[in-house]
Amino acid sequence: MAKERSDIGLIGLAVMGQNLALNIADHGFQISVYNRTTEKTEKFVAENPDTPGGLVATTTLKAFAASLARPRKAIILVQAGRPTDAVIDGLCEVFEPGDIIIDGGNALWTDTIRREKALKEKGFLFIGSGVSGGEEGARFGPSLMPGGDRDAFKHLEPIWKAIAAKVDKTTGKPLLGAAPGKPVKGGVPCTTYIGENGAGHYVKMVHNGIEYGDMQMICEAYDLMKGLLGLKPAEMGAIFSDWNEGVLDSFLIEITADILKQKDPVTKKPLVDIVLDTAGQKGTGKWTSVNALDMGVAAPTIAESVFSRCLSAIKEERVAASKILKGPKLEKLSPSPAKKKALIEAIRDALYCSKICSYAQGFQLMRQAQDEFGWKLNFGKIAQIWRGGCIIRAAFLQKITEAYAANPRLANLLLDPYFNKTIQAAQTNWRKVVSLAAENGIPVPTFASALAYYDGYRSARLPANLLQAQRDYFGAHTYERTDEKRGRFFHIDWPDPARPQLKA
């Protein structure tokens, strides 16, 4: 029997919106839905009449607001930017002070900060929540990253914890078996309160930047096996399946194995060979890289993954350049079975080491952001909620969870004993793979940049002393001295170095 008022509402019935609404209804919550196109709303509700919680169709924002229990809670899942602002403006006309607006889209965190401030002045509460996991995650359990007013989240928390992906308490592995009307029971929900105002959307942005890195690294491993060993897609698919049984166990490795084994229904050739080598992007990886530059945090591996997509996009230009620009002659290796196996293991090690560095960069970025925006982020819990539901879900995240549990003030993941030991054991293979790639003209921007980041971070001395001297020479930008305390700056008259000048 339908309730007089719904527990929550959702605006925007594209695929993500429909799936999230069904997930909520499957967990026993009655949900009102609204879409600008009335026919879509009515069709969606008519096609799903038997959810445990129930779906309520509304045809106007006024009717939508009237259908919700106080404090009203409304999830917005429309295009980021102006469309989201337009929906918020419409809700402000029909909601009352104390009601809660939740943006579940891929919003820029600065927009979330702006919206939260503006709505608070009007008496409304606002939550910006990252929702990761794509269509399947929305339907059966996403990773949810809410930020905003903590008291407002308390009203949303029961729903968010119910619909989030669940992982095993001990192993951190995702609990599977969800089906329409039969959600997963038990386990640890992949959601937690992230922090104030834009913190949730910021963490989701970093998640997406890390995702860009993961995907590019996997592509480089594939390209190396194809270029150096001449392996066929099905052979590589079997290798990725094997890797998915070990430390690289993850959603992206799993689907890569499936992709490489897939045949094109038209040509019967491996489908991956039919897909054009030009990659799209929606901008969140770029946001991560731009923010890293703005805050002065080294995140080269994430940035290189973005640049790799940019380079892939100029297909015709690359084809033309390939006829003019020459590199080393690529000769496929024909090693013995033992050496072939060893090289494949080396590529796996390079992938894992690069992955560690990429995540280290992402967590460094979040550490700087909390100081910049006054947040208090719990990095262990962030790693926890990424273990299931989201695109980067991986067994590896359990190790990050454990690292921050052991040391919440860990300066860099590379300093954790497990990650330090792992790289020490694998770095010879990592360096071998990057060298082989360079010698054979195979681009590995994320593998190489991750290695450079590792070598830079572990260096007690970098050549920036010469760089700073250059800056002082041409621009009087000053420098610090090795024989003086930090924080004292000097400038020298370079044409007449006998006249050192202390900068006040």
Short mmCIF file of C-alpha atoms in Angstrom, two decimals:
data_model
loop_
_atom_site.label_atom_id
_atom_site.label_comp_id
_atom_site.label_asym_id
_atom_site.label_seq_id
_atom_site.Cartn_x
_atom_site.Cartn_y
_atom_site.Cartn_z
CA MET A 1 0.00 0.00 0.00
CA ALA A 2 1.39 3.37 -1.05
CA LYS A 3 2.35 5.87 1.60
CA GLU A 4 0.70 9.26 1.75
CA ARG A 5 4.11 10.89 1.21
CA SER A 6 7.23 9.52 -0.46
CA ASP A 7 10.51 9.08 1.43
CA ILE A 8 12.54 10.81 -1.28
CA GLY A 9 12.25 12.16 -4.81
CA LEU A 10 14.37 12.08 -7.96
CA ILE A 11 14.48 14.46 -10.90
CA GLY A 12 15.96 13.33 -14.22
CA LEU A 13 14.99 10.00 -15.73
CA ALA A 14 17.83 9.27 -18.10
CA VAL A 15 19.38 5.82 -17.64
CA MET A 16 21.29 6.73 -14.45
CA GLY A 17 18.22 8.35 -12.92
CA GLN A 18 15.95 5.43 -13.72
CA ASN A 19 18.42 2.89 -12.33
CA LEU A 20 19.03 4.82 -9.12
CA ALA A 21 15.28 5.27 -8.60
CA LEU A 22 14.73 1.52 -9.01
CA ASN A 23 17.58 0.79 -6.60
CA ILE A 24 15.97 3.04 -3.99
CA ALA A 25 12.54 1.50 -4.53
CA ASP A 26 14.01 -2.02 -4.32
CA HIS A 27 15.20 -1.22 -0.80
CA GLY A 28 11.69 -0.43 0.38
CA PHE A 29 11.71 3.36 0.05
CA GLN A 30 8.86 5.03 -1.76
CA ILE A 31 10.25 7.46 -4.32
CA SER A 32 8.57 10.19 -6.34
CA VAL A 33 10.01 10.79 -9.81
CA TYR A 34 9.81 13.74 -12.16
CA ASN A 35 11.13 14.33 -15.65
CA ARG A 36 10.67 17.34 -17.88
CA THR A 37 9.09 14.99 -20.44
CA THR A 38 5.91 13.73 -18.77
CA GLU A 39 5.57 10.76 -21.11
CA LYS A 40 8.94 9.40 -19.95
CA THR A 41 7.88 9.65 -16.30
CA GLU A 42 4.58 7.88 -16.84
CA LYS A 43 6.13 5.16 -19.01
CA PHE A 44 8.90 4.49 -16.46
CA VAL A 45 6.45 4.10 -13.58
CA ALA A 46 4.05 1.98 -15.64
CA GLU A 47 6.86 -0.40 -16.64
CA ASN A 48 7.93 -0.94 -13.01
CA PRO A 49 4.76 -1.52 -10.99
CA ASP A 50 6.00 -4.05 -8.43
CA THR A 51 8.99 -2.52 -6.65
CA PRO A 52 8.98 -3.09 -2.86
CA GLY A 53 8.95 0.62 -2.05
CA GLY A 54 6.95 1.95 -4.95
CA LEU A 55 7.36 4.61 -7.62
CA VAL A 56 5.16 7.72 -7.73
CA ALA A 57 4.88 9.65 -10.99
CA THR A 58 4.58 13.44 -10.80
CA THR A 59 3.97 15.76 -13.71
CA THR A 60 4.92 19.15 -12.24
CA LEU A 61 7.52 20.34 -9.74
CA LYS A 62 4.70 21.57 -7.53
CA ALA A 63 3.12 18.11 -7.47
CA PHE A 64 6.56 16.59 -6.97
CA ALA A 65 7.16 18.73 -3.87
CA ALA A 66 3.68 18.02 -2.50
CA SER A 67 4.30 14.27 -2.75
CA LEU A 68 7.34 14.28 -0.44
CA ALA A 69 7.51 13.86 3.34
CA ARG A 70 9.20 16.68 5.31
CA PRO A 71 11.98 17.48 5.30
CA ARG A 72 11.71 16.95 1.58
CA LYS A 73 14.65 15.22 -0.06
CA ALA A 74 15.17 15.49 -3.81
CA ILE A 75 17.97 13.96 -5.88
CA ILE A 76 18.92 15.79 -9.07
CA LEU A 77 20.40 13.64 -11.86
CA VAL A 78 20.53 15.93 -14.87
CA GLN A 79 23.37 17.35 -16.95
CA ALA A 80 25.98 19.22 -14.88
CA GLY A 81 26.23 23.00 -15.10
CA ARG A 82 23.32 25.22 -16.15
CA PRO A 83 20.72 22.41 -16.36
CA THR A 84 21.42 21.56 -12.71
CA ASP A 85 21.16 25.22 -11.72
CA ALA A 86 17.84 25.47 -13.56
CA VAL A 87 16.40 22.50 -11.63
CA ILE A 88 17.66 23.93 -8.33
CA ASP A 89 15.98 27.26 -9.13
CA GLY A 90 12.73 25.43 -9.86
CA LEU A 91 12.89 23.48 -6.59
CA CYS A 92 13.49 26.66 -4.62
CA GLU A 93 10.10 27.87 -5.79
CA VAL A 94 8.22 24.82 -4.47
CA PHE A 95 10.36 23.70 -1.50
CA GLU A 96 10.41 25.23 1.99
CA PRO A 97 13.28 26.11 4.35
CA GLY A 98 14.78 22.99 5.87
CA ASP A 99 14.20 20.87 2.76
CA ILE A 100 17.19 19.04 1.24
CA ILE A 101 18.42 19.17 -2.35
CA ILE A 102 20.92 16.50 -3.45
CA ASP A 103 23.01 16.88 -6.61
CA GLY A 104 24.06 13.39 -7.73
CA GLY A 105 25.61 14.49 -11.02
CA ASN A 106 29.25 14.93 -12.00
CA ALA A 107 29.38 18.51 -10.76
CA LEU A 108 32.52 20.61 -10.51
CA TRP A 109 33.21 20.89 -6.78
CA THR A 110 33.46 24.69 -6.95
CA ASP A 111 29.90 24.77 -8.32
CA THR A 112 28.83 22.66 -5.34
CA ILE A 113 30.50 25.09 -2.92
CA ARG A 114 28.70 27.98 -4.64
CA ARG A 115 25.33 26.23 -4.62
CA GLU A 116 25.58 25.12 -1.01
CA LYS A 117 26.36 28.66 0.12
CA ALA A 118 23.56 30.22 -1.92
CA LEU A 119 20.96 27.69 -0.79
CA LYS A 120 21.97 27.97 2.86
CA GLU A 121 21.25 31.70 2.67
CA LYS A 122 17.71 30.80 1.53
CA GLY A 123 17.26 28.25 4.31
CA PHE A 124 17.67 25.15 2.16
CA LEU A 125 20.11 22.31 2.79
CA PHE A 126 22.31 21.05 -0.03
CA ILE A 127 24.31 17.86 -0.54
CA GLY A 128 26.67 17.28 -3.44
CA SER A 129 27.16 13.53 -3.76
CA GLY A 130 29.47 11.73 -6.13
CA VAL A 131 27.79 8.64 -7.60
CA SER A 132 30.19 6.15 -9.15
CA GLY A 133 29.63 2.83 -10.84
CA GLY A 134 27.86 3.73 -14.05
CA GLU A 135 24.47 2.34 -14.97
CA GLU A 136 25.01 -1.03 -13.28
CA GLY A 137 26.26 0.61 -10.10
CA ALA A 138 23.26 2.92 -9.95
CA ARG A 139 20.94 -0.07 -10.33
CA PHE A 140 22.55 -2.56 -7.97
CA GLY A 141 24.82 -0.54 -5.69
CA PRO A 142 27.06 2.44 -6.42
CA SER A 143 29.86 4.00 -4.42
CA LEU A 144 28.41 7.20 -2.96
CA MET A 145 30.49 10.20 -1.88
CA PRO A 146 28.26 12.78 -0.15
CA GLY A 147 29.46 16.18 0.95
CA GLY A 148 27.58 19.09 2.50
CA ASP A 149 25.83 19.84 5.75
CA ARG A 150 26.40 16.92 8.15
CA ASP A 151 22.94 17.26 9.75
CA ALA A 152 21.35 17.20 6.31
CA PHE A 153 23.20 14.01 5.49
CA LYS A 154 21.73 12.34 8.58
CA HIS A 155 18.32 12.50 6.86
CA LEU A 156 19.77 10.94 3.69
CA GLU A 157 22.13 8.46 5.36
CA PRO A 158 19.67 5.54 5.82
CA ILE A 159 18.82 5.60 2.13
CA TRP A 160 22.42 6.08 0.96
CA LYS A 161 23.68 3.21 3.16
CA ALA A 162 20.89 0.94 1.97
CA ILE A 163 21.43 1.48 -1.76
CA ALA A 164 25.24 1.63 -1.79
CA ALA A 165 27.39 -1.30 -2.89
CA LYS A 166 28.38 -3.66 -0.08
CA VAL A 167 31.75 -5.27 0.59
CA ASP A 168 32.85 -8.05 2.90
CA LYS A 169 33.86 -6.69 6.31
CA THR A 170 37.07 -8.73 6.46
CA THR A 171 38.34 -9.00 2.89
CA GLY A 172 36.87 -5.83 1.43
CA LYS A 173 35.70 -7.76 -1.62
CA PRO A 174 32.37 -6.73 -3.22
CA LEU A 175 29.34 -8.78 -2.23
CA LEU A 176 27.60 -9.94 -5.38
CA GLY A 177 24.25 -11.50 -6.17
CA ALA A 178 22.04 -8.40 -6.50
CA ALA A 179 18.99 -8.73 -8.74
CA PRO A 180 15.90 -6.59 -9.32
CA GLY A 181 13.88 -6.63 -6.13
CA LYS A 182 16.54 -8.69 -4.31
CA PRO A 183 19.27 -6.35 -3.08
CA VAL A 184 22.44 -7.50 -1.34
CA LYS A 185 22.03 -7.86 2.41
CA GLY A 186 24.77 -7.40 4.99
CA GLY A 187 28.31 -6.20 4.40
CA VAL A 188 29.87 -2.76 4.70
CA PRO A 189 28.14 -0.06 2.63
CA CYS A 190 30.34 1.86 0.19
CA THR A 191 29.36 5.30 1.39
CA THR A 192 30.43 7.67 4.14
CA TYR A 193 30.09 11.35 4.92
CA ILE A 194 33.05 12.95 3.13
CA GLY A 195 33.05 16.52 4.38
CA GLU A 196 31.56 19.98 4.07
CA ASN A 197 30.21 21.74 0.95
CA GLY A 198 32.08 20.51 -2.14
CA ALA A 199 34.12 17.72 -0.50
CA GLY A 200 32.00 14.89 -1.91
CA HIS A 201 32.18 16.08 -5.48
CA TYR A 202 35.89 16.85 -5.10
CA VAL A 203 36.63 13.28 -3.98
CA LYS A 204 34.51 11.97 -6.86
CA MET A 205 36.58 14.13 -9.24
CA VAL A 206 39.82 12.64 -7.91
CA HIS A 207 38.28 9.18 -8.24
CA ASN A 208 37.65 9.92 -11.91
CA GLY A 209 41.20 11.23 -12.40
CA ILE A 210 42.57 8.01 -10.89
CA GLU A 211 40.20 6.09 -13.17
CA TYR A 212 41.73 7.83 -16.19
CA GLY A 213 45.17 6.71 -15.01
CA ASP A 214 44.08 3.11 -14.40
CA MET A 215 42.57 2.82 -17.87
CA GLN A 216 45.61 4.26 -19.65
CA MET A 217 48.02 2.02 -17.71
CA ILE A 218 46.04 -1.05 -18.72
CA CYS A 219 46.14 0.13 -22.34
CA GLU A 220 49.92 0.50 -22.14
CA ALA A 221 50.30 -3.04 -20.78
CA TYR A 222 48.13 -4.27 -23.68
CA ASP A 223 50.16 -2.30 -26.21
CA LEU A 224 53.46 -3.66 -24.88
CA MET A 225 52.30 -7.26 -25.10
CA LYS A 226 51.00 -6.63 -28.59
CA GLY A 227 54.03 -4.68 -29.79
CA LEU A 228 56.88 -6.60 -28.15
CA LEU A 229 55.48 -10.12 -28.20
CA GLY A 230 52.90 -9.99 -30.98
CA LEU A 231 50.23 -11.52 -28.76
CA LYS A 232 46.70 -11.85 -30.11
CA PRO A 233 43.77 -10.28 -28.25
CA ALA A 234 42.46 -13.63 -27.01
CA GLU A 235 45.90 -14.51 -25.63
CA MET A 236 46.06 -11.19 -23.82
CA GLY A 237 42.53 -11.69 -22.57
CA ALA A 238 43.65 -14.90 -20.89
CA ILE A 239 46.62 -13.06 -19.34
CA PHE A 240 44.39 -10.32 -17.95
CA SER A 241 42.07 -12.96 -16.54
CA ASP A 242 45.07 -14.51 -14.80
CA TRP A 243 46.16 -11.10 -13.49
CA ASN A 244 42.67 -10.59 -12.10
CA GLU A 245 43.28 -13.51 -9.75
CA GLY A 246 46.21 -11.70 -8.09
CA VAL A 247 47.15 -8.24 -6.81
CA LEU A 248 45.62 -6.58 -9.88
CA ASP A 249 42.15 -7.99 -9.09
CA SER A 250 39.81 -5.18 -10.15
CA PHE A 251 36.75 -4.30 -12.19
CA LEU A 252 38.81 -2.67 -14.95
CA ILE A 253 41.16 -5.66 -15.32
CA GLU A 254 38.12 -7.95 -15.39
CA ILE A 255 36.35 -6.06 -18.16
CA THR A 256 39.61 -5.70 -20.10
CA ALA A 257 39.88 -9.49 -20.17
CA ASP A 258 36.29 -9.71 -21.44
CA ILE A 259 36.88 -7.05 -24.09
CA LEU A 260 39.98 -8.79 -25.45
CA LYS A 261 38.10 -12.09 -25.77
CA GLN A 262 35.11 -10.53 -27.56
CA LYS A 263 34.54 -11.18 -31.28
CA ASP A 264 33.03 -8.60 -33.59
CA PRO A 265 29.59 -9.92 -34.63
CA VAL A 266 30.03 -8.39 -38.11
CA THR A 267 33.58 -9.36 -39.15
CA LYS A 268 34.15 -12.16 -36.60
CA LYS A 269 37.53 -10.55 -35.88
CA PRO A 270 38.57 -9.54 -32.36
CA LEU A 271 36.31 -6.60 -31.57
CA VAL A 272 39.13 -4.58 -29.98
CA ASP A 273 40.87 -4.52 -33.37
CA ILE A 274 37.76 -3.00 -34.98
CA VAL A 275 37.38 -0.19 -32.42
CA LEU A 276 39.01 3.03 -33.68
CA ASP A 277 41.91 4.24 -31.54
CA THR A 278 40.42 7.61 -30.57
CA ALA A 279 39.28 8.07 -26.97
CA GLY A 280 36.65 10.46 -25.69
CA GLN A 281 36.46 12.18 -22.33
CA LYS A 282 33.90 14.09 -20.27
CA GLY A 283 36.35 16.41 -18.55
CA THR A 284 36.68 15.11 -14.99
CA GLY A 285 40.20 13.82 -15.58
CA LYS A 286 41.09 17.24 -16.93
CA TRP A 287 39.56 18.89 -13.86
CA THR A 288 41.79 16.73 -11.65
CA SER A 289 44.92 17.66 -13.59
CA VAL A 290 44.09 21.37 -13.72
CA ASN A 291 43.40 21.38 -9.98
CA ALA A 292 46.71 19.62 -9.30
CA LEU A 293 48.49 22.37 -11.23
CA ASP A 294 46.53 25.06 -9.41
CA MET A 295 47.47 23.65 -6.01
CA GLY A 296 51.06 22.79 -6.92
CA VAL A 297 50.67 19.04 -6.34
CA ALA A 298 52.61 16.63 -8.55
CA ALA A 299 50.11 14.38 -10.33
CA PRO A 300 51.95 13.64 -13.60
CA THR A 301 50.55 10.16 -14.16
CA ILE A 302 46.95 11.34 -14.02
CA ALA A 303 47.81 14.27 -16.30
CA GLU A 304 49.56 12.00 -18.81
CA SER A 305 46.47 9.82 -19.01
CA VAL A 306 44.46 12.90 -20.00
CA PHE A 307 47.07 13.98 -22.54
CA SER A 308 47.06 10.46 -23.99
CA ARG A 309 43.36 10.81 -24.75
CA CYS A 310 44.00 14.22 -26.31
CA LEU A 311 46.73 12.74 -28.52
CA SER A 312 44.50 9.84 -29.52
CA ALA A 313 41.84 12.27 -30.70
CA ILE A 314 43.98 13.66 -33.56
CA LYS A 315 43.85 10.39 -35.50
CA GLU A 316 44.24 11.83 -39.02
CA GLU A 317 47.16 14.00 -37.95
CA ARG A 318 48.88 11.00 -36.34
CA VAL A 319 48.39 8.91 -39.47
CA ALA A 320 49.99 11.65 -41.56
CA ALA A 321 52.85 12.08 -39.07
CA SER A 322 53.53 8.33 -39.06
CA LYS A 323 54.58 8.59 -42.71
CA ILE A 324 57.13 11.32 -41.94
CA LEU A 325 58.43 10.79 -38.39
CA LYS A 326 60.53 7.69 -37.92
CA GLY A 327 61.46 5.87 -34.73
CA PRO A 328 63.33 2.66 -34.00
CA LYS A 329 62.39 -0.40 -36.01
CA LEU A 330 60.01 -2.47 -33.94
CA GLU A 331 60.94 -6.11 -34.10
CA LYS A 332 58.74 -8.47 -32.19
CA LEU A 333 60.67 -10.52 -29.66
CA SER A 334 60.73 -14.30 -29.94
CA PRO A 335 61.85 -15.33 -26.48
CA SER A 336 61.78 -18.80 -25.04
CA PRO A 337 58.60 -19.70 -23.15
CA ALA A 338 60.36 -18.99 -19.85
CA LYS A 339 61.60 -15.56 -21.01
CA LYS A 340 58.19 -14.77 -22.51
CA LYS A 341 56.56 -15.55 -19.19
CA ALA A 342 59.15 -13.42 -17.39
CA LEU A 343 58.48 -10.44 -19.70
CA ILE A 344 54.73 -10.73 -19.18
CA GLU A 345 55.34 -10.75 -15.43
CA ALA A 346 57.56 -7.69 -15.80
CA ILE A 347 54.75 -5.84 -17.60
CA ARG A 348 52.39 -6.84 -14.79
CA ASP A 349 54.87 -5.48 -12.23
CA ALA A 350 55.23 -2.23 -14.17
CA LEU A 351 51.46 -1.87 -14.24
CA TYR A 352 51.14 -2.48 -10.49
CA CYS A 353 53.99 -0.12 -9.54
CA SER A 354 52.60 2.61 -11.79
CA LYS A 355 49.16 2.09 -10.26
CA ILE A 356 50.58 2.58 -6.76
CA CYS A 357 52.18 5.87 -7.82
CA SER A 358 49.02 7.09 -9.52
CA TYR A 359 46.93 6.48 -6.38
CA ALA A 360 49.65 8.09 -4.26
CA GLN A 361 49.29 11.21 -6.43
CA GLY A 362 45.50 11.20 -6.07
CA PHE A 363 45.64 10.93 -2.29
CA GLN A 364 48.32 13.64 -2.13
CA LEU A 365 45.96 15.87 -4.07
CA MET A 366 43.12 15.22 -1.62
CA ARG A 367 45.45 15.89 1.31
CA GLN A 368 46.32 19.30 -0.11
CA ALA A 369 42.67 20.05 -0.92
CA GLN A 370 41.55 19.52 2.67
CA ASP A 371 43.98 22.22 3.77
CA GLU A 372 42.94 24.47 0.90
CA PHE A 373 39.19 24.21 1.55
CA GLY A 374 39.09 23.52 5.29
CA TRP A 375 37.86 19.93 5.02
CA LYS A 376 38.70 17.01 7.29
CA LEU A 377 38.97 14.04 4.97
CA ASN A 378 39.29 10.47 6.23
CA PHE A 379 41.49 8.84 3.59
CA GLY A 380 41.02 5.35 5.00
CA LYS A 381 37.24 5.64 4.70
CA ILE A 382 37.56 7.08 1.19
CA ALA A 383 39.58 4.03 0.15
CA GLN A 384 36.99 1.84 1.89
CA ILE A 385 34.04 3.17 -0.07
CA TRP A 386 35.93 2.76 -3.36
CA ARG A 387 36.26 -1.01 -2.75
CA GLY A 388 32.85 -1.72 -4.27
CA GLY A 389 30.35 -0.14 -6.64
CA CYS A 390 32.72 2.26 -8.38
CA ILE A 391 34.71 1.91 -11.60
CA ILE A 392 38.09 1.73 -9.82
CA ARG A 393 36.93 -0.93 -7.34
CA ALA A 394 39.84 -3.25 -6.70
CA ALA A 395 41.36 -5.58 -4.12
CA PHE A 396 44.25 -3.11 -4.06
CA LEU A 397 42.06 -0.58 -2.22
CA GLN A 398 41.98 -2.86 0.81
CA LYS A 399 45.74 -2.27 1.13
CA ILE A 400 45.18 1.50 1.02
CA THR A 401 42.47 1.17 3.67
CA GLU A 402 44.90 -0.77 5.86
CA ALA A 403 47.69 1.75 5.25
CA TYR A 404 45.62 4.67 6.55
CA ALA A 405 44.21 2.58 9.40
CA ALA A 406 47.78 1.93 10.53
CA ASN A 407 48.83 5.56 10.04
CA PRO A 408 46.06 8.15 9.48
CA ARG A 409 48.73 10.86 9.04
CA LEU A 410 50.61 8.96 6.33
CA ALA A 411 52.31 11.57 4.15
CA ASN A 412 52.39 9.46 0.98
CA LEU A 413 51.24 5.94 0.13
CA LEU A 414 54.76 5.16 -1.08
CA LEU A 415 55.94 5.40 2.54
CA ASP A 416 53.58 2.67 3.75
CA PRO A 417 55.53 -0.55 4.48
CA TYR A 418 53.43 -2.71 2.13
CA PHE A 419 53.71 -0.36 -0.85
CA ASN A 420 57.37 0.37 -0.17
CA LYS A 421 58.17 -3.35 -0.03
CA THR A 422 56.10 -4.02 -3.17
CA ILE A 423 57.93 -1.44 -5.25
CA GLN A 424 61.32 -2.52 -3.92
CA ALA A 425 60.59 -6.06 -5.11
CA ALA A 426 59.18 -5.04 -8.51
CA GLN A 427 61.07 -1.92 -9.59
CA THR A 428 63.75 -3.79 -11.57
CA ASN A 429 61.01 -5.19 -13.80
CA TRP A 430 59.33 -1.77 -13.95
CA ARG A 431 62.54 -0.10 -15.13
CA LYS A 432 63.18 -2.91 -17.63
CA VAL A 433 59.74 -2.47 -19.17
CA VAL A 434 60.03 1.33 -19.47
CA SER A 435 63.48 0.91 -21.05
CA LEU A 436 62.23 -1.69 -23.52
CA ALA A 437 59.34 0.57 -24.47
CA ALA A 438 61.68 3.51 -25.13
CA GLU A 439 64.12 1.36 -27.12
CA ASN A 440 61.30 0.08 -29.32
CA GLY A 441 59.38 3.33 -29.72
CA ILE A 442 56.27 2.20 -27.86
CA PRO A 443 54.72 5.12 -25.93
CA VAL A 444 54.13 4.39 -22.24
CA PRO A 445 53.39 7.85 -20.81
CA THR A 446 51.80 6.67 -17.55
CA PHE A 447 54.38 3.93 -16.85
CA ALA A 448 57.24 6.37 -17.51
CA SER A 449 55.75 9.33 -15.65
CA ALA A 450 54.95 7.16 -12.65
CA LEU A 451 58.55 5.94 -12.57
CA ALA A 452 59.83 9.52 -12.83
CA TYR A 453 57.50 10.51 -9.97
CA TYR A 454 58.81 7.66 -7.83
CA ASP A 455 62.43 8.56 -8.54
CA GLY A 456 61.72 12.25 -7.92
CA TYR A 457 59.91 11.62 -4.63
CA ARG A 458 62.67 9.37 -3.30
CA SER A 459 65.43 11.87 -4.22
CA ALA A 460 66.89 13.85 -1.32
CA ARG A 461 68.33 16.23 -3.91
CA LEU A 462 66.83 17.38 -7.21
CA PRO A 463 68.32 19.73 -9.82
CA ALA A 464 65.90 22.49 -8.84
CA ASN A 465 68.86 24.37 -7.32
CA LEU A 466 70.03 25.18 -10.85
CA LEU A 467 66.48 26.04 -11.88
CA GLN A 468 66.09 28.46 -8.99
CA ALA A 469 69.44 30.03 -9.82
CA GLN A 470 68.19 30.56 -13.36
CA ARG A 471 65.05 32.24 -12.02
CA ASP A 472 67.08 34.52 -9.83
CA TYR A 473 69.44 35.36 -12.71
CA PHE A 474 66.78 36.50 -15.18
CA GLY A 475 64.02 37.63 -12.83
CA ALA A 476 65.50 38.31 -9.37
CA HIS A 477 63.15 35.66 -7.94
CA THR A 478 65.56 34.94 -5.05
CA TYR A 479 66.75 31.63 -3.66
CA GLU A 480 67.32 29.87 -0.37
CA ARG A 481 70.79 28.72 0.71
CA THR A 482 71.89 25.29 1.91
CA ASP A 483 73.90 26.90 4.70
CA GLU A 484 71.03 29.04 6.04
CA LYS A 485 67.70 28.28 7.73
CA ARG A 486 64.66 27.59 5.52
CA GLY A 487 62.60 30.69 4.89
CA ARG A 488 65.50 33.13 4.38
CA PHE A 489 65.70 34.33 0.78
CA PHE A 490 68.65 35.80 -1.07
CA HIS A 491 69.32 37.51 -4.35
CA ILE A 492 72.71 37.93 -5.93
CA ASP A 493 73.84 40.46 -8.50
CA TRP A 494 74.89 37.82 -11.03
CA PRO A 495 77.16 40.10 -13.14
CA ASP A 496 78.88 41.08 -9.85
CA PRO A 497 78.42 38.14 -7.45
CA ALA A 498 80.57 39.78 -4.81
CA ARG A 499 77.49 41.78 -3.79
CA PRO A 500 74.99 39.31 -2.23
CA GLN A 501 71.73 40.90 -1.17
CA LEU A 502 69.41 39.58 1.53
CA LYS A 503 65.78 39.93 0.63
CA ALA A 504 63.73 41.34 3.47
#
